[in-house]
Amino acid sequence: MKRFTPLLPLLVTGLACELSAAQLTTIESFQATAARTNRVLGVADFERTADALLESITDAIAKGNSALDQIGSQNLDHVTFESTVVALENLRAESSLVANRAALIAETSPDSLMRAAAESARKKLAEWNVGLDYREDVFKAIKAFASKQPKLSGEDARLLTATLRDFRRAGMELAPLEREQIKQLRSELSRLAAKFESNLLAAKAPVVFTKAQLDGVPEDFLSSPGIKMDNDRYQVMADVIWQFNVVEDCARSGATRQRLYVAHDSLAKATNVPLINQMLMLRNQIALKLGYKSWADYQAEVRMAKTATNAQAYIDKLVAGIQPEFEAELRELQKMKAADTGNPNAQINIWDWRYYTTQLNKQKFALDKEALRNFFSFQQTLDGMFSIFGRAFGLRFNEIEPPHKWADDLRLYVVSNADTRAPIGLLYLDLFPREGKTGRGGEFEIVNGRRLSDGKYQAPVAAVVLNVPPPNGDRPSLLSHADAEVLFHELGHALHCVLTRANYSRFAGTDVPVDFVEAPSQMLQNWIWDKRVLDTFAADYRDRTKKIPADIIKKMNDARFAIAGIFYRRQFAFAAADLALHGQHPPGEPYDCTAISNQIFERTFLPIDPETSFISSFLGLNGYDAGYYGYAWADAIAADMATIFEKAKDGYLDEQAGTKLRREIYEPGDSRDINLSIEKFLGRKQSIQPFLKKIGIEPQDTKKALTGRSQETR
Ligand SMILES: [Zn+2]
């Protein structure tokens, strides 16, 4: 059994897999302790075959339907909170368990049949979920309870409000004919959304170059499997993001970068452009029928921004505020391009900024990112991270043997309170790449925390799924600094899930407004840039006395913000395009998504090639629609919250600040107003100043450009 003692010298273990299964304890020993604190600690019961998975779905739907029948058939004179609102919430929570398992299996199972079964299971359940909003009998029962004007408080009151709001947003307050129309539009929209995703998955964009055309691109890359063809031909896939990035970062030829860029930003153009136009039309129709001015307004209602105008005003002000920084950085890149091409008037196009930024980093900061990997061996980073989070949040992480392993290198941890040793929840780590596993990583909620009907608390279960480089022979897995940063970020989400104390699943963990959800994790990324934090664990795996030199950490931090203006203007351009597409639009009038988004992108960011249509492969359009601004929104909150640690006695390692984060942000989740939680954590009103300072917007610019965000939008 491995123990993580906060900030004692780390047990130096070196290689992954140092612990053999025989040494690990099992979950049973923790379950008894959990039971004593009224907590149900159980691993998610993962299905092992495709048949079992389909059976689970059928079962979940049947159980759900019978629970719905029970709610709908009760005597309306005797309805109670439990028999209506809570019963509906419980059945949603139950059915989401199998959906959550299916989501994880679809992305991680090594068995293609399992993955296919999981995909179809998810679709079935999604369809069933839409139907759930249109159960007239259930709606009547809920309304009957609401009409008694019950005296509810706190989380219960929030649950009733949210439930009524769901029905209203589904169109249940409208006349039957209109309601039916909305239901149809929604199911058509979800069909198109699925098509959008599958078109994107199917879109491949090979571009063939000669070696001369790829001058500047590392030899390692050119000799990678699949790249080198024959007779001086090299195939680069514009749709494979790491290949795209290497060539855009390194290729000296502007023509090469442009060709690859055009291929990348034309992905799924033919198939997805007409589809997006249709989706926008449907979204607009739904929003207008429901009485909103736009889809962006419909979406914003349940987010911190509350209205599209607030989101738009926020982005507009940031775009203006960062103008001087953006221009100054562009001038620097422009000078480099002018010297490079001999053309004093050379302009920085959208396919140039990555290349000249790479050059800038090399010249100005002389950073060797590859050499940094030696300081981030996998096990050391993991131990260090658990130790830091253990200390900050008062937790212990004990590795146990997973009862079911879908991959050999899967790990499972019990997260407990450090002082009482009482288990809180479980954490799976599936961190190495393998055939069939998703390329995109992230945090998955498998079991949401909630109060069960017998009064016990369901312990949450989360998983972090990533693809870090595997060990190579005698060499352990060595993470890049960016890999380590992602690990901190995703573990932040997992802790948000595990530490929840919400009574209802829909308010638990990361089920908070989407323009807030990234904030705590974006804040945790600061840890990995801080010397004091890094010194607790980052050391050369070949000689652990060697820490990262102070001047290197400084250079890393300087480079981090060297193109903040360009980085953020690009983010704001995506946000502005997304808001414009989902903004007010005359009903029935056709959309031209390419024209709308290209124009905004060019105006806000850099000159583009008119042949392209980046929007056709813009993943944010589906699921995060009218919500891309949320990244920038959450950034401001993250920077504001970070100040509490920055001012604390022990900086990012401060236990008091960590405990506050746990108590005021992670534990309540969405069970109370998120603004209140943030203010309780800060001990003051929110401020956008720390974010502006971080991205280099001076206070005097701020006064002009950014007055009053807090009054307007918070
Ligand atoms: Zn995230």
XYZ file of C-alpha atoms and ligand atoms in Angstrom:
715
model
C 0.000 0.000 0.000
C 1.316 3.332 -0.910
C 0.837 6.353 1.238
C 1.147 9.942 0.244
C 2.225 12.056 3.141
C 1.878 15.715 2.346
C 5.191 17.296 1.583
C 7.380 14.883 3.475
C 10.308 13.943 1.265
C 8.707 11.844 -1.436
C 9.198 8.153 -1.504
C 11.277 7.941 -4.591
C 9.895 5.201 -6.717
C 11.009 6.108 -10.197
C 9.322 3.830 -12.628
C 5.630 3.409 -13.168
C 4.388 -0.038 -12.239
C 6.765 -0.127 -9.293
C 3.893 -1.406 -7.209
C 2.868 -4.890 -8.053
C -0.744 -5.889 -7.705
C 0.068 -8.111 -4.755
C 1.112 -5.122 -2.692
C -2.100 -3.248 -3.242
C -4.960 -3.457 -0.860
C -8.529 -3.901 -2.040
C -11.556 -1.701 -1.743
C -13.207 -3.799 0.977
C -10.924 -2.489 3.691
C -12.077 1.054 2.894
C -15.742 0.253 2.521
C -16.181 -0.576 6.192
C -14.611 2.738 7.247
C -16.790 4.570 4.754
C -19.917 2.873 6.087
C -19.141 4.188 9.567
C -19.464 7.727 8.189
C -22.698 6.844 6.393
C -21.035 6.807 2.989
C -21.541 4.206 0.274
C -18.190 3.552 -1.356
C -18.627 1.364 -4.404
C -16.768 1.023 -7.660
C -18.824 1.571 -10.762
C -20.067 -1.812 -11.871
C -18.612 -1.803 -15.365
C -20.232 -4.034 -17.952
C -17.781 -6.562 -19.392
C -19.569 -7.483 -22.652
C -21.497 -5.663 -25.353
C -24.596 -7.693 -24.519
C -24.376 -6.776 -20.847
C -24.132 -3.128 -21.788
C -27.199 -3.213 -24.020
C -29.055 -5.087 -21.312
C -28.123 -2.377 -18.796
C -29.535 0.302 -21.073
C -32.787 -1.568 -21.667
C -33.032 -2.125 -17.952
C -32.308 1.507 -17.066
C -34.925 2.754 -19.530
C -37.533 0.290 -18.244
C -36.847 1.292 -14.637
C -36.912 4.957 -15.604
C -40.226 4.584 -17.404
C -41.812 2.820 -14.476
C -40.596 5.568 -12.129
C -42.036 8.162 -14.504
C -45.355 6.292 -14.562
C -45.397 6.335 -10.802
C -44.833 10.098 -10.672
C -47.423 10.695 -13.376
C -50.156 8.472 -11.972
C -50.263 9.740 -8.387
C -53.218 11.565 -6.891
C -52.514 15.248 -7.562
C -54.106 16.260 -4.271
C -51.463 14.417 -2.299
C -48.264 15.258 -4.147
C -45.152 15.875 -2.063
C -41.657 17.163 -2.800
C -40.352 13.598 -2.567
C -43.027 12.060 -4.752
C -42.524 14.589 -7.559
C -39.372 16.695 -7.839
C -37.063 14.372 -5.909
C -38.469 11.271 -7.606
C -37.743 12.804 -11.014
C -34.257 13.856 -9.923
C -33.554 10.362 -8.599
C -34.586 8.627 -11.762
C -32.425 10.976 -13.809
C -29.478 10.266 -11.495
C -30.023 6.486 -11.773
C -30.217 6.496 -15.544
C -27.165 8.731 -15.840
C -25.042 6.041 -14.141
C -25.267 3.691 -17.092
C -24.860 6.612 -19.518
C -21.669 7.648 -17.705
C -20.234 4.145 -17.869
C -21.123 3.929 -21.557
C -19.385 7.272 -22.199
C -16.188 6.018 -20.597
C -16.328 2.619 -22.305
C -16.903 4.275 -25.700
C -13.669 6.230 -25.303
C -11.428 3.733 -23.531
C -12.407 0.118 -24.164
C -9.768 -1.866 -26.045
C -12.625 -3.934 -27.543
C -14.170 -2.410 -30.675
C -17.440 -4.277 -30.127
C -17.720 -2.789 -26.655
C -17.023 0.674 -28.015
C -19.702 0.280 -30.686
C -22.215 -1.042 -28.141
C -21.410 1.861 -25.832
C -21.987 4.352 -28.658
C -25.374 2.910 -29.464
C -26.258 2.712 -25.776
C -25.494 6.414 -25.400
C -27.650 7.325 -28.382
C -30.583 5.310 -27.082
C -30.389 6.934 -23.699
C -30.022 10.417 -25.188
C -33.213 9.889 -27.204
C -35.014 8.622 -24.132
C -33.835 11.676 -22.211
C -35.406 14.073 -24.739
C -38.712 12.204 -24.420
C -38.523 12.570 -20.649
C -38.989 16.346 -20.982
C -42.337 15.795 -22.714
C -44.134 13.595 -20.193
C -47.301 15.585 -19.708
C -48.372 13.503 -16.687
C -45.056 14.058 -14.927
C -45.135 17.770 -15.680
C -48.654 17.983 -14.233
C -47.545 16.295 -11.007
C -44.602 18.689 -10.640
C -46.858 21.671 -11.346
C -49.388 20.402 -8.842
C -46.665 20.359 -6.211
C -45.356 23.811 -7.208
C -48.869 25.271 -7.059
C -49.013 24.457 -3.352
C -46.335 27.174 -2.986
C -44.225 24.992 -0.747
C -41.800 26.530 1.695
C -38.519 25.117 0.479
C -35.086 26.467 1.156
C -31.497 26.068 -0.004
C -30.748 23.214 -2.359
C -34.350 21.939 -2.293
C -35.657 25.299 -3.477
C -33.018 25.340 -6.210
C -34.094 21.885 -7.323
C -37.711 22.886 -7.724
C -36.769 26.053 -9.641
C -34.389 24.150 -11.922
C -36.943 21.416 -12.598
C -39.665 23.881 -13.579
C -37.159 25.755 -15.700
C -36.215 22.544 -17.562
C -39.841 21.957 -18.488
C -40.315 25.552 -19.565
C -37.148 25.416 -21.685
C -38.414 22.248 -23.319
C -41.597 24.092 -24.331
C -44.014 22.511 -21.853
C -45.558 25.875 -21.008
C -46.622 26.315 -24.637
C -49.758 25.123 -26.423
C -49.619 21.431 -27.414
C -49.043 22.116 -31.106
C -46.067 24.427 -30.500
C -44.716 22.087 -27.880
C -44.807 19.265 -30.416
C -43.009 21.464 -32.943
C -40.221 22.165 -30.470
C -39.874 18.492 -29.674
C -39.537 17.757 -33.402
C -37.033 20.569 -33.928
C -34.977 19.312 -30.996
C -34.831 15.766 -32.256
C -33.949 16.992 -35.758
C -31.219 19.130 -34.173
C -29.769 16.205 -32.263
C -29.779 14.113 -35.459
C -27.847 16.840 -37.282
C -25.462 17.252 -34.357
C -24.591 13.553 -34.495
C -24.041 13.870 -38.256
C -21.786 16.900 -37.708
C -19.596 14.804 -35.385
C -19.432 11.790 -37.687
C -18.606 13.973 -40.723
C -15.794 15.440 -38.711
C -14.467 12.052 -37.627
C -14.562 10.889 -41.247
C -12.806 13.994 -42.599
C -9.211 13.240 -43.570
C -6.894 15.766 -45.164
C -3.573 14.348 -46.399
C -1.226 16.902 -47.937
C 1.898 15.708 -49.744
C 5.121 17.736 -49.637
C 8.704 17.337 -50.816
C 11.545 17.441 -48.323
C 12.558 20.900 -49.546
C 9.045 22.171 -48.931
C 9.300 20.890 -45.356
C 12.603 22.623 -44.643
C 12.802 23.446 -40.915
C 10.636 20.519 -39.794
C 12.569 18.189 -37.421
C 14.109 15.041 -38.885
C 12.366 12.985 -36.172
C 9.020 14.062 -37.495
C 9.876 13.370 -41.126
C 10.960 9.830 -40.304
C 7.835 9.098 -38.199
C 5.729 6.193 -39.419
C 3.168 7.249 -41.990
C 4.874 10.522 -42.898
C 7.649 9.431 -45.259
C 6.280 7.896 -48.436
C 8.651 7.371 -51.367
C 10.805 9.408 -53.743
C 10.969 12.557 -51.722
C 7.275 12.566 -50.860
C 6.044 13.215 -47.331
C 2.424 12.992 -46.317
C 1.196 15.281 -43.539
C -2.351 14.863 -42.244
C -3.887 18.290 -41.744
C -6.621 16.733 -39.587
C -4.128 15.177 -37.121
C -3.486 17.989 -34.728
C 0.055 17.129 -33.590
C 1.203 16.764 -37.217
C -0.467 20.023 -38.147
C 1.140 21.819 -35.213
C 4.686 20.584 -35.886
C 4.596 21.743 -39.504
C 2.916 25.065 -38.713
C 5.439 25.665 -35.924
C 8.542 24.717 -37.875
C 8.166 24.862 -41.684
C 10.206 27.771 -43.074
C 8.171 28.036 -46.250
C 5.115 30.276 -45.961
C 3.574 28.482 -48.947
C 3.864 25.138 -47.146
C 2.273 26.508 -43.999
C -0.491 28.102 -46.034
C -1.267 24.897 -47.971
C -1.528 22.866 -44.800
C -3.568 25.595 -43.138
C -6.044 25.749 -45.993
C -6.450 21.947 -45.817
C -6.964 22.100 -42.044
C -9.428 24.968 -42.124
C -11.405 23.356 -44.945
C -11.954 20.072 -43.085
C -15.493 18.753 -43.613
C -16.302 22.008 -45.413
C -18.439 20.427 -48.133
C -20.441 18.259 -45.726
C -20.628 20.382 -42.604
C -21.247 23.897 -43.938
C -24.809 23.132 -45.162
C -25.371 21.135 -41.976
C -24.278 23.995 -39.709
C -26.508 26.418 -41.609
C -29.416 24.086 -40.933
C -28.478 23.636 -37.267
C -28.323 27.399 -36.787
C -31.731 27.762 -38.393
C -33.206 25.118 -36.059
C -31.614 26.608 -32.948
C -32.914 30.048 -33.865
C -36.401 28.647 -34.460
C -36.427 26.853 -31.111
C -35.226 29.930 -29.246
C -37.773 32.237 -30.898
C -40.646 29.828 -30.316
C -39.675 29.690 -26.650
C -39.709 33.470 -26.416
C -35.966 34.189 -26.426
C -34.395 36.729 -28.742
C -31.722 34.282 -29.890
C -30.160 30.881 -29.240
C -27.331 32.681 -27.456
C -29.894 34.157 -25.062
C -31.500 30.753 -24.568
C -28.131 29.222 -23.673
C -26.960 32.112 -21.514
C -30.024 31.915 -19.276
C -28.583 28.934 -17.387
C -25.033 30.267 -17.315
C -23.291 32.930 -15.263
C -23.575 35.425 -18.108
C -27.410 35.232 -17.947
C -27.819 37.054 -21.296
C -26.070 37.038 -24.657
C -25.583 40.796 -24.339
C -23.507 40.290 -21.201
C -21.352 37.642 -22.864
C -20.928 39.786 -25.970
C -20.086 42.917 -23.984
C -17.463 40.998 -22.030
C -15.769 39.697 -25.177
C -16.007 43.061 -26.984
C -14.342 44.825 -24.094
C -11.549 42.275 -23.894
C -10.982 42.501 -27.647
C -10.577 46.255 -27.321
C -8.592 46.067 -24.104
C -5.972 43.728 -25.486
C -5.507 45.679 -28.721
C -2.229 47.420 -27.718
C -0.676 44.161 -26.519
C -1.857 42.315 -29.632
C -0.481 44.995 -31.943
C 2.869 45.151 -30.172
C 3.319 41.388 -30.400
C 2.299 41.365 -34.049
C 4.814 44.118 -34.808
C 7.534 41.966 -33.337
C 6.513 38.978 -35.456
C 6.121 41.229 -38.495
C 9.710 42.464 -38.095
C 10.913 38.878 -38.033
C 8.953 38.027 -41.155
C 10.191 41.144 -42.953
C 13.795 40.189 -42.209
C 13.094 36.603 -43.153
C 11.434 37.309 -46.511
C 13.208 40.534 -47.447
C 9.831 42.194 -47.830
C 9.499 45.135 -45.439
C 5.715 45.128 -45.881
C 5.232 41.424 -45.191
C 2.122 40.850 -43.107
C 1.466 38.156 -40.546
C -1.240 35.878 -41.887
C -3.112 33.253 -39.980
C -0.636 30.570 -41.162
C 2.378 32.594 -39.953
C 1.876 33.302 -36.272
C 2.783 29.865 -34.986
C 6.035 29.742 -36.973
C 7.241 33.194 -35.944
C 6.225 32.569 -32.332
C 8.392 29.441 -32.329
C 11.264 31.504 -33.730
C 10.675 34.179 -31.110
C 10.765 31.591 -28.319
C 14.020 30.181 -29.625
C 15.736 33.532 -30.042
C 14.446 35.304 -26.986
C 14.132 32.582 -24.402
C 16.392 29.780 -25.644
C 14.119 27.205 -24.088
C 14.665 23.529 -24.755
C 11.276 22.031 -24.035
C 12.401 18.478 -24.772
C 15.159 18.600 -22.129
C 12.581 19.653 -19.531
C 10.965 16.216 -19.776
C 13.765 14.764 -17.636
C 12.313 16.644 -14.655
C 8.835 15.217 -15.086
C 9.090 11.457 -14.908
C 5.615 10.030 -14.665
C 5.664 8.477 -11.208
C 7.474 11.392 -9.627
C 5.000 13.852 -11.115
C 2.055 11.779 -9.969
C 3.433 11.390 -6.428
C 4.230 15.091 -6.335
C 0.781 16.069 -7.511
C -0.972 13.873 -4.954
C 1.298 15.198 -2.258
C 0.549 18.833 -3.165
C -3.193 18.330 -3.480
C -3.171 16.167 -0.369
C -1.618 18.940 1.641
C -3.674 21.780 0.165
C -7.032 20.069 0.499
C -6.396 17.846 3.529
C -6.587 14.587 1.574
C -4.894 11.212 1.262
C -4.699 9.182 -1.931
C -4.338 5.419 -1.465
C -3.817 3.227 -4.479
C -5.929 0.067 -4.474
C -6.390 -2.853 -6.827
C -9.153 -2.107 -9.393
C -11.794 -4.861 -9.201
C -12.121 -4.641 -12.978
C -9.272 -3.513 -15.194
C -10.065 -2.518 -18.759
C -6.363 -1.854 -19.315
C -3.257 -3.256 -17.641
C -1.938 0.129 -16.624
C -5.245 1.306 -15.119
C -4.942 2.661 -11.584
C -7.523 3.222 -8.893
C -7.231 5.427 -5.793
C -9.327 5.916 -2.697
C -9.482 9.592 -1.791
C -9.855 10.057 1.981
C -9.798 12.837 4.531
C -6.243 13.103 5.861
C -7.320 13.754 9.446
C -10.157 11.278 9.977
C -9.047 8.741 7.341
C -12.684 8.591 6.228
C -12.922 7.683 2.525
C -14.659 10.277 0.341
C -14.613 8.877 -3.171
C -12.709 7.024 -5.853
C -10.441 8.109 -8.641
C -9.449 6.103 -11.727
C -6.387 7.038 -13.752
C -6.124 5.743 -17.316
C -3.161 7.684 -18.596
C -1.278 5.782 -21.292
C -2.164 5.530 -24.987
C -3.261 2.274 -26.583
C -5.044 1.023 -29.667
C -8.689 2.026 -29.749
C -8.441 4.558 -26.909
C -9.607 8.093 -27.516
C -6.972 10.634 -28.532
C -8.706 13.375 -26.600
C -8.272 13.246 -22.888
C -10.279 14.601 -20.047
C -12.069 13.963 -16.829
C -15.077 11.651 -16.724
C -17.653 11.551 -13.962
C -18.685 7.952 -13.464
C -20.770 8.259 -10.305
C -22.029 11.636 -9.115
C -22.213 12.203 -5.385
C -25.736 12.473 -3.938
C -27.830 11.793 -0.873
C -29.591 8.443 -1.284
C -33.180 7.891 -0.186
C -32.029 5.978 2.918
C -30.041 9.035 4.047
C -26.629 7.602 3.191
C -24.292 9.471 0.878
C -23.241 8.011 -2.470
C -19.466 8.412 -2.748
C -18.486 9.941 -6.113
C -16.281 8.160 -8.644
C -14.259 10.052 -11.267
C -11.771 9.060 -13.951
C -8.959 10.982 -15.591
C -8.180 9.752 -19.097
C -5.055 11.061 -20.853
C -2.363 9.934 -23.270
C 1.060 10.594 -21.795
C 4.165 9.056 -23.382
C 4.628 5.434 -22.259
C 7.912 4.193 -20.708
C 10.517 3.328 -23.323
C 12.854 0.450 -22.420
C 14.771 1.432 -19.286
C 13.567 4.987 -19.513
C 10.464 5.846 -17.495
C 7.572 7.735 -18.993
C 8.728 11.339 -19.279
C 6.045 13.992 -19.415
C 6.379 17.283 -21.184
C 5.707 20.321 -19.029
C 2.442 20.711 -20.963
C 1.463 17.092 -20.116
C 2.074 17.816 -16.434
C -0.018 20.972 -16.679
C -2.899 19.009 -18.202
C -2.620 16.430 -15.438
C -3.003 19.140 -12.778
C -5.932 20.605 -14.700
C -7.793 17.313 -15.057
C -7.127 16.240 -11.487
C -8.712 19.543 -10.496
C -11.911 18.515 -12.313
C -11.768 15.067 -10.703
C -11.500 16.619 -7.231
C -14.405 18.920 -8.039
C -16.382 15.712 -8.608
C -15.023 13.697 -5.689
C -15.215 16.397 -3.014
C -18.824 17.353 -3.669
C -21.333 17.450 -0.840
C -24.370 18.338 -2.919
C -27.516 16.410 -2.031
C -28.698 16.170 -5.609
C -26.752 14.733 -8.481
C -27.638 17.577 -10.829
C -25.816 20.045 -8.561
C -22.870 17.795 -7.762
C -19.257 18.298 -8.714
C -18.588 19.804 -12.103
C -22.303 20.155 -12.889
C -21.945 23.903 -12.527
C -22.573 26.578 -15.205
C -20.334 25.960 -18.213
C -18.857 29.453 -18.016
C -17.565 28.602 -14.531
C -16.608 24.935 -14.756
C -13.100 25.512 -16.123
C -12.182 28.196 -13.596
C -10.871 26.042 -10.709
C -8.838 23.876 -13.068
C -7.485 26.833 -15.017
C -6.367 28.192 -11.667
C -4.639 24.929 -10.698
C -2.509 25.182 -13.833
C -0.634 28.004 -12.092
C 0.840 25.462 -9.685
C 2.990 23.892 -12.361
C 4.656 27.233 -13.204
C 5.628 28.057 -9.620
C 9.188 27.417 -8.414
C 8.141 26.588 -4.888
C 5.656 24.000 -6.108
C 7.982 22.559 -8.749
C 10.793 22.179 -6.222
C 8.643 19.820 -4.160
C 8.727 17.128 -6.851
C 10.296 18.068 -10.197
C 13.799 16.601 -10.282
C 15.945 14.952 -12.919
C 14.961 11.285 -12.858
C 18.602 10.268 -13.382
C 19.856 12.344 -10.462
C 17.185 13.453 -8.039
C 19.355 16.086 -6.427
C 18.958 18.166 -9.591
C 15.968 20.519 -9.538
C 14.886 22.707 -12.450
C 17.273 25.709 -12.425
C 15.646 28.967 -11.340
C 16.595 30.773 -14.552
C 14.864 28.094 -16.633
C 11.660 28.476 -14.597
C 11.859 32.202 -15.140
C 12.331 31.765 -18.889
C 9.383 29.374 -18.984
C 7.213 31.983 -17.328
C 8.442 34.783 -19.590
C 7.734 32.685 -22.663
C 4.314 31.770 -21.280
C 3.082 35.331 -21.609
C 5.220 36.464 -24.555
C 2.284 36.065 -26.938
C -0.589 36.496 -24.514
C -2.065 39.171 -26.781
C -2.072 36.889 -29.812
C -3.244 33.856 -27.856
C -6.165 35.676 -26.270
C -7.185 37.602 -29.385
C -7.514 34.234 -31.125
C -9.626 32.919 -28.240
C -11.794 36.031 -28.346
C -12.168 35.655 -32.129
C -13.572 32.142 -31.672
C -15.865 33.402 -28.929
C -17.087 36.345 -31.002
C -17.744 34.170 -34.069
C -19.657 31.647 -31.948
C -21.797 34.395 -30.392
C -22.457 36.028 -33.768
C -23.622 32.741 -35.301
C -26.034 32.227 -32.419
C -27.105 35.857 -32.124
C -30.318 37.527 -33.269
C -31.336 36.497 -36.770
C -34.554 37.039 -38.753
C -36.616 33.836 -38.606
C -36.622 31.822 -41.816
C -33.739 33.738 -43.339
C -30.971 31.398 -44.511
C -27.589 31.389 -42.779
C -24.152 31.680 -44.320
C -22.024 30.388 -41.458
C -18.750 30.685 -43.381
C -19.270 34.336 -44.284
C -20.310 35.301 -40.744
C -17.481 33.484 -38.969
C -14.692 34.224 -41.481
C -15.447 37.918 -41.392
C -15.312 38.076 -37.601
C -12.196 35.979 -37.441
C -10.388 38.190 -39.910
C -11.512 41.351 -38.186
C -10.611 40.123 -34.693
C -7.563 37.982 -35.394
C -5.500 37.722 -38.597
C -5.946 37.685 -42.386
C -7.213 34.284 -43.533
C -7.484 32.489 -46.860
C -10.988 33.145 -48.269
C -11.241 29.556 -49.500
C -11.332 28.239 -45.932
C -14.196 27.719 -43.517
C -12.760 26.986 -40.064
C -16.266 26.807 -38.633
C -16.981 23.510 -40.422
C -14.594 21.688 -38.065
C -15.112 23.873 -34.987
C -15.915 21.360 -32.264
C -17.188 24.042 -29.898
C -20.176 24.461 -32.185
C -21.724 21.324 -30.849
C -22.408 21.096 -27.139
C -20.569 24.258 -26.216
C -22.557 26.353 -28.704
C -22.878 30.019 -27.823
C -20.581 29.109 -24.930
C -17.048 29.487 -26.229
C -16.838 32.856 -24.478
C -16.960 30.741 -21.299
C -13.229 29.989 -21.530
C -12.387 33.671 -21.296
C -15.078 34.192 -18.673
C -13.687 31.391 -16.519
C -10.151 32.706 -17.066
C -11.093 35.914 -15.300
C -12.505 33.993 -12.337
C -9.459 31.706 -12.260
C -7.078 34.667 -12.121
C -9.197 36.290 -9.411
C -9.270 33.113 -7.297
C -5.518 32.577 -7.755
C -4.855 35.837 -5.889
C -6.028 34.175 -2.678
C -3.204 31.637 -2.968
C -0.704 34.208 -4.197
C -1.272 36.330 -1.095
C -1.333 33.379 1.320
C 1.562 32.544 3.624
C 2.550 29.375 1.789
C 1.573 30.567 -1.673
C 0.090 27.875 -3.865
C 0.848 25.315 -1.159
C -1.160 27.145 1.481
C -3.413 24.820 3.463
C -5.816 27.506 4.615
C -6.460 28.727 1.090
C -6.747 25.109 -0.101
C -9.291 24.295 2.580
C -11.282 27.352 1.571
C -11.300 26.223 -2.042
C -12.509 22.819 -0.968
C -15.243 24.160 1.331
C -16.526 27.080 -0.753
C -16.087 25.889 -4.332
C -15.629 22.126 -4.653
C -18.043 20.947 -1.962
C -21.112 23.074 -2.781
C -20.882 22.600 -6.568
C -24.065 24.091 -7.987
C -26.103 23.521 -4.831
C -25.948 27.261 -4.207
C -25.489 30.259 -6.490
C -22.013 30.109 -7.984
C -21.485 33.860 -7.544
C -22.035 33.416 -3.838
C -19.535 30.546 -3.706
C -16.892 32.590 -5.516
C -17.425 35.546 -3.220
C -17.263 33.367 -0.139
C -13.980 31.942 -1.380
C -12.576 35.383 -2.198
C -13.936 37.025 0.935
C -14.833 39.981 -1.276
C -16.616 40.901 -4.518
C -15.296 39.468 -7.760
C -12.833 41.469 -9.792
C -11.652 41.222 -13.368
C -8.455 43.181 -12.611
C -6.225 40.179 -11.844
C -7.060 38.681 -15.253
C -6.399 41.950 -17.073
C -3.112 42.291 -15.255
C -2.177 38.734 -16.128
C -2.759 39.249 -19.840
C -1.061 42.637 -19.862
C -3.988 45.011 -20.104
C -2.990 48.124 -18.192
C -5.391 49.629 -15.666
C -5.611 52.901 -17.653
C -6.737 50.949 -20.743
C -9.081 49.112 -18.507
C -10.837 52.225 -17.340
C -11.598 53.136 -20.904
C -12.390 49.725 -22.205
C -13.594 47.600 -19.399
C -15.612 49.558 -16.954
C -18.216 47.837 -14.989
C -18.139 44.203 -15.989
C -18.904 43.244 -12.447
C -21.989 45.411 -12.255
C -23.172 44.442 -15.689
C -22.640 40.782 -15.759
C -22.060 39.309 -12.389
Zn -11.030 21.435 -18.273
